Amino acid sequence: MSPLSAAAAVPSAWLQFWSAYQQHFIDPQGRVIDWVEGGITTSEGQSYALFFALVSNEPQTFARILSWTQKNLAQGNLAQNLPIWRWGKQDDGQWGPLSGNHAADSDLWIAYDLLQAGRLWNNEHYTQMGRSLAQQIAAQEILPMKGAGPMLIPGEKYFRFGASLVINPSYLPPFLLASLADALPDGPWREMSKYLPRVIAKTSPHGFSPDWISYSPDRGYFPAPQGVEGRYNAIRVYLWAGMTNPDTPGAKAVLDSLWGMALYMKTHDLPPLQENYQSGLVQGTGPSGFSAALLPFLVQYKMPEAAKVQLARLEAERSPATGLYGYPPVHYYNQNLALFGLGWYNGAYRFSPHGNLRPSWDRLSASPAGFRPVTDPLSRHG
């Protein structure tokens, strides 16, 4: 497709939102800035921005974000070094690394972004870089756990306690694991994908996912030191489950396990701020980004009226001055949730059964509206 026709294929409202996001959160170098946290940059922010640049078919934006990421987070080479997770103003006033630790979910997203960019833009350099990064993750950030399969170590520190490992269910999007399994069949990805539905089911006894949970072969799953609540991390579990192609192996089982959130949204207008995964107790009202994150989930559960309520809320909380969502519209993470949820809902992208990205501008993609909701999983929960 020509650049003009490719751009026209992406929903204009979403492109305007993505443009507004770039104006407020991405500097000319390609650094994503979290203003609420003092102007820091995280590997998470960089990984999501790479994805959105790919969805919008902006190779120059992608290259700029990637260049900054490599130079400042990966010692100049993502093919050889895992990126650090946090960069900003240091105690001496200089700007640079704030931690040598890595965020494994962001590492996975960057590897995925590179592999998909290589495939969609026919760029072998990106493909090889993505493969090398994925191989580093497999070697350094995955730990075999008896009874649970290979598990992602969230970071190098603070997540391993003897035989126990603290995990984060939102770090494992089903489509991402499926794609890596397809691209690197010799890695641990297929086994991780196979075990994922069991992980989500075991950690969501009331249909709500926690932010963090511990696992050991002797005790199974038990509360993590971080607590039993699901909040700003867990909201992504519902988002990823909704975005995953229904024909992806294990997709229906993952969605079925999250029935608690679907039942809650049948009787409440807005999503909760937090849920106790052990008791099922919910509290508060989540921000507008939570409403956006649930849009794919509500579509897959065949709850169109609930989705319309979330859309109305988003429209009411959209700032005409900035084109961003929420009051005040300064929270970078809230905007990221909205970019994901609204992008999927409006047809800017889909995922294939193997987890490959299908942006609306790709002439080989299925129709943006061509998804098939799963059979109603709530029928078994009343």
GROMACS .gro file of C-alpha atoms in nm:
model
  382
    1MET     CA    1   0.000   0.000   0.000
    2SER     CA    2   0.114   0.355  -0.059
    3PRO     CA    3   0.189   0.565   0.252
    4LEU     CA    4  -0.121   0.772   0.182
    5SER     CA    5  -0.356   0.478   0.151
    6ALA     CA    6  -0.192   0.304   0.447
    7ALA     CA    7  -0.246   0.608   0.669
    8ALA     CA    8  -0.606   0.635   0.551
    9ALA     CA    9  -0.666   0.274   0.656
   10VAL     CA   10  -0.600   0.354   1.023
   11PRO     CA   11  -0.908   0.496   1.204
   12SER     CA   12  -0.863   0.873   1.208
   13ALA     CA   13  -0.990   0.923   1.563
   14TRP     CA   14  -0.731   0.680   1.696
   15LEU     CA   15  -0.456   0.843   1.489
   16GLN     CA   16  -0.551   1.181   1.635
   17PHE     CA   17  -0.530   1.035   1.984
   18TRP     CA   18  -0.191   0.878   1.912
   19SER     CA   19  -0.072   1.211   1.770
   20ALA     CA   20  -0.187   1.391   2.085
   21TYR     CA   21  -0.006   1.133   2.296
   22GLN     CA   22   0.316   1.193   2.104
   23GLN     CA   23   0.288   1.567   2.149
   24HIS     CA   24   0.250   1.540   2.524
   25PHE     CA   25   0.461   1.237   2.618
   26ILE     CA   26   0.729   1.172   2.355
   27ASP     CA   27   1.018   1.413   2.304
   28PRO     CA   28   1.192   1.466   1.967
   29GLN     CA   29   1.457   1.208   2.056
   30GLY     CA   30   1.200   0.932   2.098
   31ARG     CA   31   1.192   0.928   2.479
   32VAL     CA   32   0.854   0.857   2.642
   33ILE     CA   33   0.817   1.078   2.949
   34ASP     CA   34   0.616   0.999   3.261
   35TRP     CA   35   0.551   1.348   3.392
   36VAL     CA   36   0.372   1.233   3.707
   37GLU     CA   37   0.684   1.042   3.816
   38GLY     CA   38   0.916   1.338   3.775
   39GLY     CA   39   0.991   1.304   3.406
   40ILE     CA   40   1.132   0.951   3.417
   41THR     CA   41   1.132   0.706   3.129
   42THR     CA   42   1.065   0.334   3.163
   43SER     CA   43   1.124   0.043   2.928
   44GLU     CA   44   0.748  -0.014   2.952
   45GLY     CA   45   0.674   0.325   2.802
   46GLN     CA   46   0.923   0.270   2.523
   47SER     CA   47   0.786  -0.076   2.444
   48TYR     CA   48   0.426   0.044   2.415
   49ALA     CA   49   0.524   0.343   2.202
   50LEU     CA   50   0.704   0.110   1.960
   51PHE     CA   51   0.385  -0.094   1.929
   52PHE     CA   52   0.167   0.210   1.860
   53ALA     CA   53   0.414   0.342   1.602
   54LEU     CA   54   0.385   0.006   1.425
   55VAL     CA   55   0.004   0.008   1.443
   56SER     CA   56   0.001   0.357   1.289
   57ASN     CA   57   0.255   0.261   1.019
   58GLU     CA   58   0.513   0.522   1.125
   59PRO     CA   59   0.854   0.363   1.060
   60GLN     CA   60   1.041   0.688   1.129
   61THR     CA   61   0.874   0.727   1.468
   62PHE     CA   62   0.947   0.362   1.542
   63ALA     CA   63   1.315   0.407   1.448
   64ARG     CA   64   1.347   0.717   1.666
   65ILE     CA   65   1.196   0.548   1.972
   66LEU     CA   66   1.407   0.240   1.914
   67SER     CA   67   1.726   0.444   1.876
   68TRP     CA   68   1.674   0.623   2.208
   69THR     CA   69   1.588   0.294   2.378
   70GLN     CA   70   1.899   0.120   2.253
   71LYS     CA   71   2.133   0.408   2.333
   72ASN     CA   72   2.006   0.488   2.681
   73LEU     CA   73   1.854   0.164   2.815
   74ALA     CA   74   2.054  -0.111   2.643
   75GLN     CA   75   2.412   0.017   2.626
   76GLY     CA   76   2.365   0.081   2.255
   77ASN     CA   77   2.265  -0.271   2.154
   78LEU     CA   78   1.937  -0.452   2.225
   79ALA     CA   79   2.068  -0.758   2.044
   80GLN     CA   80   2.326  -0.804   2.320
   81ASN     CA   81   2.183  -0.632   2.628
   82LEU     CA   82   1.851  -0.643   2.808
   83PRO     CA   83   1.720  -0.288   2.863
   84ILE     CA   84   1.717  -0.137   3.210
   85TRP     CA   85   1.369  -0.049   3.325
   86ARG     CA   86   1.405   0.305   3.468
   87TRP     CA   87   1.591   0.617   3.347
   88GLY     CA   88   1.571   0.976   3.472
   89LYS     CA   89   1.725   1.250   3.685
   90GLN     CA   90   1.985   1.112   3.923
   91ASP     CA   91   2.071   1.240   4.270
   92ASP     CA   92   2.364   1.444   4.134
   93GLY     CA   93   2.134   1.622   3.889
   94GLN     CA   94   2.256   1.429   3.586
   95TRP     CA   95   2.018   1.229   3.367
   96GLY     CA   96   2.083   0.860   3.325
   97PRO     CA   97   2.002   0.509   3.455
   98LEU     CA   98   1.809   0.497   3.783
   99SER     CA   99   1.824   0.119   3.815
  100GLY     CA  100   2.019  -0.168   3.668
  101ASN     CA  101   1.717  -0.394   3.704
  102HIS     CA  102   1.513  -0.514   3.406
  103ALA     CA  103   1.136  -0.532   3.354
  104ALA     CA  104   1.074  -0.863   3.183
  105ASP     CA  105   0.731  -0.774   3.044
  106SER     CA  106   0.872  -0.472   2.866
  107ASP     CA  107   1.157  -0.682   2.734
  108LEU     CA  108   0.903  -0.925   2.588
  109TRP     CA  109   0.704  -0.642   2.430
  110ILE     CA  110   1.015  -0.491   2.270
  111ALA     CA  111   1.116  -0.829   2.127
  112TYR     CA  112   0.763  -0.872   1.993
  113ASP     CA  113   0.759  -0.520   1.845
  114LEU     CA  114   1.087  -0.584   1.665
  115LEU     CA  115   0.977  -0.919   1.525
  116GLN     CA  116   0.647  -0.776   1.403
  117ALA     CA  117   0.814  -0.468   1.256
  118GLY     CA  118   1.056  -0.694   1.073
  119ARG     CA  119   0.770  -0.898   0.932
  120LEU     CA  120   0.537  -0.612   0.839
  121TRP     CA  121   0.799  -0.372   0.707
  122ASN     CA  122   1.023  -0.643   0.558
  123ASN     CA  123   1.316  -0.532   0.773
  124GLU     CA  124   1.557  -0.816   0.844
  125HIS     CA  125   1.760  -0.602   1.087
  126TYR     CA  126   1.458  -0.567   1.314
  127THR     CA  127   1.382  -0.938   1.283
  128GLN     CA  128   1.730  -1.042   1.389
  129MET     CA  129   1.738  -0.792   1.674
  130GLY     CA  130   1.403  -0.919   1.798
  131ARG     CA  131   1.518  -1.280   1.782
  132SER     CA  132   1.837  -1.199   1.973
  133LEU     CA  133   1.647  -1.010   2.242
  134ALA     CA  134   1.397  -1.296   2.280
  135GLN     CA  135   1.685  -1.540   2.320
  136GLN     CA  136   1.836  -1.323   2.593
  137ILE     CA  137   1.503  -1.318   2.774
  138ALA     CA  138   1.478  -1.697   2.749
  139ALA     CA  139   1.829  -1.737   2.891
  140GLN     CA  140   1.814  -1.475   3.168
  141GLU     CA  141   1.453  -1.406   3.265
  142ILE     CA  142   1.274  -1.741   3.257
  143LEU     CA  143   1.285  -1.994   3.536
  144PRO     CA  144   1.153  -2.351   3.507
  145MET     CA  145   0.909  -2.414   3.794
  146LYS     CA  146   0.788  -2.766   3.868
  147GLY     CA  147   0.411  -2.786   3.829
  148ALA     CA  148   0.380  -2.450   3.653
  149GLY     CA  149   0.617  -2.470   3.359
  150PRO     CA  150   0.862  -2.196   3.257
  151MET     CA  151   0.785  -1.872   3.439
  152LEU     CA  152   0.889  -1.517   3.364
  153ILE     CA  153   1.101  -1.356   3.635
  154PRO     CA  154   0.963  -0.999   3.657
  155GLY     CA  155   1.305  -0.853   3.738
  156GLU     CA  156   1.644  -0.957   3.863
  157LYS     CA  157   1.584  -0.849   4.223
  158TYR     CA  158   1.301  -0.867   4.478
  159PHE     CA  159   1.108  -1.146   4.304
  160ARG     CA  160   1.286  -1.465   4.411
  161PHE     CA  161   1.270  -1.590   4.770
  162GLY     CA  162   1.430  -1.931   4.809
  163ALA     CA  163   1.221  -2.174   4.608
  164SER     CA  164   0.943  -1.916   4.562
  165LEU     CA  165   0.897  -1.680   4.271
  166VAL     CA  166   0.676  -1.372   4.264
  167ILE     CA  167   0.501  -1.345   3.928
  168ASN     CA  168   0.277  -1.093   3.756
  169PRO     CA  169  -0.004  -1.241   3.540
  170SER     CA  170  -0.028  -0.922   3.334
  171TYR     CA  171   0.327  -0.977   3.209
  172LEU     CA  172   0.208  -1.262   2.983
  173PRO     CA  173  -0.024  -1.154   2.699
  174PRO     CA  174  -0.150  -1.473   2.529
  175PHE     CA  175  -0.099  -1.336   2.177
  176LEU     CA  176   0.258  -1.236   2.256
  177LEU     CA  177   0.352  -1.583   2.380
  178ALA     CA  178   0.178  -1.741   2.080
  179SER     CA  179   0.373  -1.522   1.840
  180LEU     CA  180   0.709  -1.592   2.004
  181ALA     CA  181   0.630  -1.965   2.003
  182ASP     CA  182   0.569  -1.944   1.631
  183ALA     CA  183   0.880  -1.735   1.557
  184LEU     CA  184   1.119  -1.919   1.790
  185PRO     CA  185   0.993  -2.279   1.819
  186ASP     CA  186   1.305  -2.391   2.005
  187GLY     CA  187   1.247  -2.149   2.291
  188PRO     CA  188   1.030  -2.185   2.605
  189TRP     CA  189   0.741  -1.987   2.457
  190ARG     CA  190   0.516  -2.270   2.344
  191GLU     CA  191   0.532  -2.437   2.683
  192MET     CA  192   0.465  -2.103   2.854
  193SER     CA  193   0.167  -2.051   2.626
  194LYS     CA  194   0.041  -2.401   2.708
  195TYR     CA  195   0.061  -2.339   3.083
  196LEU     CA  196  -0.082  -1.985   3.074
  197PRO     CA  197  -0.455  -2.078   3.097
  198ARG     CA  198  -0.377  -2.284   3.407
  199VAL     CA  199  -0.180  -1.997   3.560
  200ILE     CA  200  -0.467  -1.752   3.507
  201ALA     CA  201  -0.725  -2.001   3.639
  202LYS     CA  202  -0.526  -2.085   3.952
  203THR     CA  203  -0.457  -1.720   4.032
  204SER     CA  204  -0.817  -1.601   3.974
  205PRO     CA  205  -1.041  -1.816   4.199
  206HIS     CA  206  -1.312  -1.547   4.204
  207GLY     CA  207  -1.264  -1.442   3.844
  208PHE     CA  208  -1.037  -1.149   3.936
  209SER     CA  209  -0.665  -1.141   3.866
  210PRO     CA  210  -0.411  -1.011   4.121
  211ASP     CA  211  -0.131  -0.771   4.042
  212TRP     CA  212   0.122  -1.006   4.200
  213ILE     CA  213   0.118  -1.361   4.331
  214SER     CA  214   0.379  -1.603   4.461
  215TYR     CA  215   0.442  -1.958   4.349
  216SER     CA  216   0.652  -2.245   4.476
  217PRO     CA  217   0.639  -2.613   4.379
  218ASP     CA  218   0.555  -2.708   4.740
  219ARG     CA  219   0.288  -2.448   4.817
  220GLY     CA  220   0.145  -2.377   4.475
  221TYR     CA  221   0.007  -2.022   4.440
  222PHE     CA  222  -0.014  -1.802   4.748
  223PRO     CA  223  -0.027  -1.428   4.830
  224ALA     CA  224   0.273  -1.223   4.727
  225PRO     CA  225   0.449  -0.977   4.960
  226GLN     CA  226   0.295  -0.700   4.749
  227GLY     CA  227  -0.056  -0.796   4.865
  228VAL     CA  228  -0.368  -0.968   4.733
  229GLU     CA  229  -0.518  -0.683   4.529
  230GLY     CA  230  -0.552  -0.646   4.157
  231ARG     CA  231  -0.526  -0.287   4.038
  232TYR     CA  232  -0.310  -0.108   3.781
  233ASN     CA  233  -0.121  -0.421   3.679
  234ALA     CA  234  -0.414  -0.660   3.676
  235ILE     CA  235  -0.631  -0.443   3.452
  236ARG     CA  236  -0.402  -0.550   3.169
  237VAL     CA  237  -0.494  -0.918   3.218
  238TYR     CA  238  -0.850  -0.839   3.107
  239LEU     CA  239  -0.719  -0.616   2.828
  240TRP     CA  240  -0.488  -0.883   2.686
  241ALA     CA  241  -0.754  -1.153   2.719
  242GLY     CA  242  -1.002  -0.942   2.524
  243MET     CA  243  -0.753  -0.853   2.252
  244THR     CA  244  -0.640  -1.212   2.192
  245ASN     CA  245  -0.779  -1.382   1.884
  246PRO     CA  246  -1.046  -1.635   1.994
  247ASP     CA  247  -0.876  -1.899   1.778
  248THR     CA  248  -0.546  -1.869   1.966
  249PRO     CA  249  -0.493  -2.191   2.166
  250GLY     CA  250  -0.596  -2.133   2.527
  251ALA     CA  251  -0.768  -1.799   2.457
  252LYS     CA  252  -1.114  -1.916   2.562
  253ALA     CA  253  -0.981  -2.078   2.881
  254VAL     CA  254  -0.808  -1.755   2.981
  255LEU     CA  255  -1.121  -1.551   2.915
  256ASP     CA  256  -1.340  -1.800   3.104
  257SER     CA  257  -1.120  -1.767   3.412
  258LEU     CA  258  -1.191  -1.393   3.436
  259TRP     CA  259  -1.564  -1.432   3.481
  260GLY     CA  260  -1.566  -1.226   3.802
  261MET     CA  261  -1.494  -0.901   3.621
  262ALA     CA  262  -1.758  -0.977   3.359
  263LEU     CA  263  -2.024  -1.047   3.624
  264TYR     CA  264  -1.932  -0.725   3.803
  265MET     CA  265  -1.970  -0.525   3.482
  266LYS     CA  266  -2.315  -0.674   3.427
  267THR     CA  267  -2.441  -0.492   3.736
  268HIS     CA  268  -2.211  -0.187   3.754
  269ASP     CA  269  -2.155   0.094   3.509
  270LEU     CA  270  -1.783   0.143   3.570
  271PRO     CA  271  -1.492  -0.090   3.652
  272PRO     CA  272  -1.363  -0.117   4.008
  273LEU     CA  273  -1.034   0.035   4.117
  274GLN     CA  274  -0.920  -0.282   4.292
  275GLU     CA  275  -1.025  -0.639   4.361
  276ASN     CA  276  -0.915  -0.889   4.625
  277TYR     CA  277  -0.834  -1.206   4.432
  278GLN     CA  278  -0.879  -1.423   4.743
  279SER     CA  279  -1.218  -1.293   4.860
  280GLY     CA  280  -1.361  -1.136   4.545
  281LEU     CA  281  -1.423  -0.810   4.733
  282VAL     CA  282  -1.408  -0.502   4.507
  283GLN     CA  283  -1.352  -0.139   4.598
  284GLY     CA  284  -1.360   0.203   4.436
  285THR     CA  285  -1.393   0.313   4.076
  286GLY     CA  286  -1.109   0.281   3.829
  287PRO     CA  287  -0.993   0.570   3.608
  288SER     CA  288  -1.097   0.619   3.247
  289GLY     CA  289  -0.807   0.404   3.126
  290PHE     CA  290  -0.967   0.108   3.303
  291SER     CA  291  -1.286   0.163   3.103
  292ALA     CA  292  -1.085   0.166   2.780
  293ALA     CA  293  -0.892  -0.145   2.881
  294LEU     CA  294  -1.217  -0.338   2.931
  295LEU     CA  295  -1.359  -0.260   2.585
  296PRO     CA  296  -1.209  -0.567   2.410
  297PHE     CA  297  -1.298  -0.782   2.712
  298LEU     CA  298  -1.662  -0.669   2.706
  299VAL     CA  299  -1.684  -0.731   2.331
  300GLN     CA  300  -1.557  -1.086   2.373
  301TYR     CA  301  -1.809  -1.144   2.654
  302LYS     CA  302  -2.082  -1.011   2.423
  303MET     CA  303  -2.172  -0.719   2.647
  304PRO     CA  304  -2.225  -0.435   2.394
  305GLU     CA  305  -2.429  -0.217   2.628
  306ALA     CA  306  -2.155  -0.222   2.892
  307ALA     CA  307  -1.903  -0.132   2.622
  308LYS     CA  308  -2.120   0.165   2.517
  309VAL     CA  309  -2.119   0.291   2.876
  310GLN     CA  310  -1.739   0.282   2.881
  311LEU     CA  311  -1.724   0.469   2.549
  312ALA     CA  312  -1.962   0.735   2.681
  313ARG     CA  313  -1.746   0.777   2.988
  314LEU     CA  314  -1.433   0.814   2.777
  315GLU     CA  315  -1.598   1.075   2.558
  316ALA     CA  316  -1.713   1.267   2.866
  317GLU     CA  317  -1.362   1.260   3.012
  318ARG     CA  318  -1.180   1.353   2.692
  319SER     CA  319  -1.001   1.687   2.713
  320PRO     CA  320  -1.082   1.901   2.405
  321ALA     CA  321  -0.767   2.102   2.468
  322THR     CA  322  -0.527   1.807   2.464
  323GLY     CA  323  -0.713   1.522   2.297
  324LEU     CA  324  -0.624   1.302   2.598
  325TYR     CA  325  -0.841   1.122   2.853
  326GLY     CA  326  -0.903   1.166   3.225
  327TYR     CA  327  -0.888   1.456   3.470
  328PRO     CA  328  -0.620   1.575   3.468
  329PRO     CA  329  -0.502   1.410   3.144
  330VAL     CA  330  -0.140   1.386   3.257
  331HIS     CA  331  -0.119   1.021   3.355
  332TYR     CA  332   0.088   0.848   3.089
  333TYR     CA  333  -0.025   0.497   3.191
  334ASN     CA  334  -0.392   0.591   3.167
  335GLN     CA  335  -0.335   0.709   2.810
  336ASN     CA  336  -0.155   0.386   2.721
  337LEU     CA  337  -0.448   0.177   2.839
  338ALA     CA  338  -0.677   0.395   2.629
  339LEU     CA  339  -0.454   0.365   2.322
  340PHE     CA  340  -0.462  -0.013   2.348
  341GLY     CA  341  -0.834  -0.046   2.422
  342LEU     CA  342  -0.966   0.214   2.179
  343GLY     CA  343  -0.723   0.105   1.907
  344TRP     CA  344  -0.851  -0.250   1.920
  345TYR     CA  345  -1.216  -0.150   1.956
  346ASN     CA  346  -1.201   0.091   1.662
  347GLY     CA  347  -1.025  -0.159   1.436
  348ALA     CA  348  -0.678  -0.007   1.419
  349TYR     CA  349  -0.539  -0.357   1.474
  350ARG     CA  350  -0.616  -0.720   1.549
  351PHE     CA  351  -0.406  -1.030   1.618
  352SER     CA  352  -0.392  -1.350   1.416
  353PRO     CA  353  -0.449  -1.690   1.582
  354HIS     CA  354  -0.069  -1.721   1.600
  355GLY     CA  355  -0.040  -1.384   1.772
  356ASN     CA  356   0.093  -1.184   1.480
  357LEU     CA  357  -0.011  -0.819   1.463
  358ARG     CA  358  -0.267  -0.738   1.192
  359PRO     CA  359  -0.279  -0.358   1.164
  360SER     CA  360  -0.557  -0.208   0.955
  361TRP     CA  361  -0.304  -0.065   0.708
  362ASP     CA  362  -0.164  -0.408   0.616
  363ARG     CA  363  -0.331  -0.514   0.293
  364LEU     CA  364  -0.285  -0.881   0.392
  365SER     CA  365  -0.475  -0.834   0.716
  366ALA     CA  366  -0.825  -0.954   0.776
  367SER     CA  367  -1.098  -0.692   0.790
  368PRO     CA  368  -1.059  -0.470   1.101
  369ALA     CA  369  -1.408  -0.576   1.203
  370GLY     CA  370  -1.339  -0.941   1.136
  371PHE     CA  371  -1.324  -1.081   1.487
  372ARG     CA  372  -1.549  -1.348   1.628
  373PRO     CA  373  -1.668  -1.319   1.991
  374VAL     CA  374  -1.641  -1.637   2.193
  375THR     CA  375  -1.934  -1.834   2.331
  376ASP     CA  376  -2.065  -1.653   2.639
  377PRO     CA  377  -1.841  -1.773   2.926
  378LEU     CA  378  -2.079  -1.631   3.188
  379SER     CA  379  -2.335  -1.901   3.122
  380ARG     CA  380  -2.155  -2.132   3.362
  381HIS     CA  381  -2.134  -1.877   3.644
  382GLY     CA  382  -2.493  -1.757   3.660
   0.00000   0.00000   0.00000
